[in-house]
C-alpha positions as semicolon CSV with decimal commas, in nm:
position;residue;x (nm);y (nm);z (nm)
1;M;11,309;-1,252;-11,813
2;K;11,625;-1,479;-11,850
3;S;11,913;-1,230;-11,858
4;T;12,074;-1,198;-12,195
5;E;12,394;-1,388;-12,070
6;G;12,202;-1,683;-12,141
7;C;12,126;-1,841;-11,778
8;V;11,894;-1,703;-11,508
9;R;12,053;-1,501;-11,235
10;V;11,936;-1,498;-10,886
11;L;11,958;-1,380;-10,585
12;V;11,897;-1,547;-10,233
13;V;11,821;-1,407;-9,945
14;D;11,758;-1,546;-9,632
15;D;11,881;-1,444;-9,294
16;D;12,002;-1,822;-9,213
17;A;12,343;-1,858;-9,307
18;L;12,282;-2,241;-9,359
19;V;11,945;-2,173;-9,599
20;R;12,170;-1,894;-9,800
21;A;12,429;-2,172;-9,805
22;G;12,306;-2,474;-9,892
23;L;12,073;-2,298;-10,208
24;S;12,390;-2,115;-10,342
25;M;12,570;-2,452;-10,341
26;M;12,203;-2,675;-10,444
27;L;12,219;-2,403;-10,746
28;S;12,579;-2,422;-10,812
29;G;12,607;-2,674;-11,055
30;L;12,341;-2,630;-11,296
31;P;12,472;-2,470;-11,656
32;D;12,144;-2,215;-11,661
33;I;12,073;-2,108;-11,288
34;R;12,395;-1,864;-11,117
35;V;12,364;-1,735;-10,770
36;V;12,530;-1,372;-10,776
37;G;12,455;-1,244;-10,460
38;E;12,330;-1,348;-10,125
39;V;12,185;-1,089;-9,834
40;S;12,016;-1,143;-9,531
41;D;11,782;-0,943;-9,494
42;G;11,505;-0,786;-9,673
43;A;11,584;-0,398;-9,625
44;D;11,952;-0,500;-9,809
45;V;11,704;-0,617;-10,120
46;L;11,658;-0,297;-10,308
47;G;12,046;-0,198;-10,332
48;A;12,190;-0,561;-10,391
49;V;11,901;-0,589;-10,728
50;D;12,054;-0,307;-10,807
51;E;12,432;-0,408;-10,807
52;H;12,361;-0,784;-10,899
53;R;12,083;-0,729;-11,187
54;P;11,903;-1,109;-11,090
55;D;11,617;-1,213;-11,317
56;V;11,454;-1,391;-11,019
57;V;11,534;-1,332;-10,594
58;L;11,467;-1,610;-10,373
59;M;11,299;-1,418;-10,071
60;D;11,256;-1,564;-9,675
61;I;10,948;-1,438;-9,502
62;R;11,060;-1,375;-9,156
63;M;11,357;-1,150;-9,167
64;P;11,486;-0,902;-8,843
65;R;11,436;-0,594;-9,007
66;V;11,193;-0,543;-9,310
67;D;11,026;-0,909;-9,408
68;G;11,003;-1,083;-9,751
69;L;10,616;-0,962;-9,778
70;A;10,737;-0,593;-9,766
71;A;11,080;-0,604;-9,928
72;T;10,858;-0,804;-10,241
73;A;10,565;-0,556;-10,243
74;T;10,852;-0,302;-10,253
75;L;11,055;-0,404;-10,509
76;R;10,744;-0,511;-10,742
77;A;10,663;-0,212;-10,772
78;R;10,995;-0,119;-10,965
79;P;11,002;-0,064;-11,334
80;E;11,166;-0,380;-11,428
81;A;11,184;-0,550;-11,130
82;P;11,343;-0,939;-11,093
83;E;11,025;-1,171;-11,066
84;V;11,016;-1,296;-10,658
85;I;10,983;-1,652;-10,540
86;V;10,863;-1,648;-10,189
87;M;11,047;-1,942;-9,976
88;T;10,924;-2,017;-9,633
89;T;10,847;-2,254;-9,358
90;F;10,523;-2,123;-9,251
91;D;10,252;-2,191;-9,536
92;T;9,957;-2,016;-9,408
93;D;9,663;-1,958;-9,615
94;D;9,754;-1,502;-9,525
95;H;10,123;-1,613;-9,594
96;I;10,035;-1,732;-9,950
97;L;9,752;-1,456;-10,016
98;K;10,008;-1,183;-9,923
99;A;10,247;-1,305;-10,127
100;M;10,104;-1,338;-10,430
101;R;9,929;-1,010;-10,376
102;A;10,288;-0,791;-10,306
103;G;10,397;-0,967;-10,664
104;A;10,541;-1,270;-10,606
105;G;10,557;-1,467;-10,885
106;G;10,557;-1,815;-10,655
107;F;10,556;-1,922;-10,353
108;L;10,744;-2,257;-10,235
109;L;10,813;-2,420;-9,880
110;K;11,200;-2,485;-9,755
111;H;11,136;-2,848;-9,761
112;T;11,012;-2,846;-10,132
113;P;11,247;-3,110;-10,338
114;P;11,518;-2,957;-10,495
115;P;11,445;-3,014;-10,879
116;D;11,078;-2,828;-10,818
117;I;11,288;-2,553;-10,664
118;V;11,508;-2,521;-11,019
119;E;11,179;-2,608;-11,184
120;A;11,008;-2,314;-11,003
121;I;11,369;-2,069;-11,113
122;R;11,310;-2,183;-11,444
123;R;10,914;-2,116;-11,465
124;V;10,937;-1,803;-11,313
125;A;11,238;-1,652;-11,507
126;A;10,976;-1,781;-11,861
127;G;10,714;-1,522;-11,707
128;E;10,502;-1,856;-11,572
129;P;10,391;-1,851;-11,242
130;M;10,488;-2,140;-11,006
131;L;10,250;-2,238;-10,794
132;S;10,152;-2,615;-10,659
133;P;9,819;-2,715;-10,738
134;D;9,778;-2,767;-10,343
135;V;9,881;-2,391;-10,308
136;L;9,642;-2,258;-10,569
137;R;9,363;-2,439;-10,408
138;R;9,443;-2,272;-10,098
139;M;9,455;-1,965;-10,217
140;M;9,146;-1,977;-10,406
141;T;8,980;-2,084;-10,104
142;Y;9,110;-1,841;-9,846
143;V;8,984;-1,590;-10,137
144;A;8,666;-1,750;-10,118
145;T;8,606;-1,686;-9,734
146;T;8,710;-1,383;-9,704
147;T;8,624;-1,172;-10,005
148;I;8,391;-0,837;-9,933
149;D;8,138;-0,729;-10,175
150;S;8,299;-0,436;-10,215
151;R;8,662;-0,602;-10,353
152;R;8,417;-0,831;-10,616
153;A;8,293;-0,530;-10,710
154;R;8,563;-0,343;-10,805
155;A;8,701;-0,624;-10,960
156;Q;8,411;-0,720;-11,154
157;S;8,391;-0,339;-11,290
158;A;8,795;-0,386;-11,417
159;L;8,710;-0,703;-11,560
160;A;8,406;-0,543;-11,706
161;H;8,616;-0,328;-11,953
162;L;8,831;-0,582;-12,130
163;S;8,768;-0,739;-12,460
164;D;8,616;-1,095;-12,530
165;G;8,906;-1,264;-12,590
166;E;9,121;-1,099;-12,274
167;R;8,860;-1,226;-12,097
168;A;8,883;-1,549;-12,172
169;V;9,228;-1,542;-12,124
170;A;9,190;-1,363;-11,828
171;T;8,922;-1,658;-11,693
172;L;9,243;-1,966;-11,823
173;V;9,512;-1,733;-11,647
174;G;9,279;-1,743;-11,321
175;K;9,265;-2,130;-11,332
176;G;9,662;-2,158;-11,295
177;H;9,650;-2,285;-11,727
178;T;10,005;-2,250;-11,868
179;N;10,063;-2,008;-12,172
180;A;10,085;-2,345;-12,429
181;E;9,758;-2,490;-12,223
182;I;9,556;-2,112;-12,310
183;G;9,684;-2,122;-12,690
184;K;9,514;-2,463;-12,697
185;E;9,188;-2,436;-12,575
186;L;9,146;-2,096;-12,726
187;S;9,308;-2,268;-13,041
188;I;9,553;-1,951;-13,084
189;S;9,931;-1,913;-13,075
190;I;10,163;-1,901;-12,752
191;A;10,255;-1,519;-12,884
192;T;9,928;-1,438;-12,922
193;V;9,848;-1,553;-12,548
194;K;10,165;-1,361;-12,437
195;A;10,028;-1,061;-12,612
196;Y;9,707;-1,097;-12,457
197;V;9,897;-1,161;-12,072
198;S;10,069;-0,836;-12,211
199;R;9,776;-0,565;-12,224
200;L;9,604;-0,754;-11,943
201;L;9,856;-0,665;-11,688
202;T;9,839;-0,298;-11,869
203;K;9,536;-0,255;-11,882
204;L;9,431;-0,364;-11,501
205;D;9,762;-0,213;-11,364
206;L;9,917;-0,508;-11,278
207;N;10,283;-0,654;-11,253
208;N;10,190;-1,056;-11,292
209;R;9,984;-1,314;-11,439
210;V;9,922;-1,453;-11,065
211;Q;9,746;-1,110;-10,957
212;I;9,590;-1,124;-11,260
213;A;9,439;-1,488;-11,112
214;L;9,335;-1,305;-10,808
215;L;9,088;-1,055;-10,945
216;V;8,940;-1,313;-11,151
217;H;8,860;-1,474;-10,792
218;D;8,784;-1,157;-10,667
219;A;8,546;-1,118;-10,956
220;S;8,357;-1,440;-10,970
221;N;7,996;-1,483;-10,846
222;D;8,120;-1,796;-10,594
223;T;8,292;-1,586;-10,393
């Protein structure tokens, strides 16, 4: 969620000083985004978050002591954790899926064009996941080819406890729809969509809508 001071506070986590400097320089001229800190390893993330109170963390994967996936999982398990966008030069299906299951709200490659990085920060800070169509497609294909029967059964059991309205919203979240698109599809307000998503996160014990999407696809008969 965007901070009350009117701009999105960003923490940059990467073991490459040039990458950190480049991201900070790119974001420094924007009126609604502010880099509040930089750290070089996942081991330093929790301390930096406590100190700087970012809204969004840009997280590298490969770091010397604690990698970005482990740091993301630890961070997102905390109450009122900031959102995380994983940024990496590696785009293997396994990395993408692990990042999403760890609680990341976005996954970007480091060669992503600057305007797309900025858009991702703004969207994730507003509670909207940032997955490119290609990443979403690859992630769901990977889930489909690796899901086992026990995972499908657990997911179907969890979704069975939802109301019809909650299940309809969950299904559209699983398709990567935004709140506005879900509202239009179901003829409900965006505020109502947000309320549904909040209930889904509580009922399903998940921490972001990307994990709702994964659960929906785990439960699919097509997997």
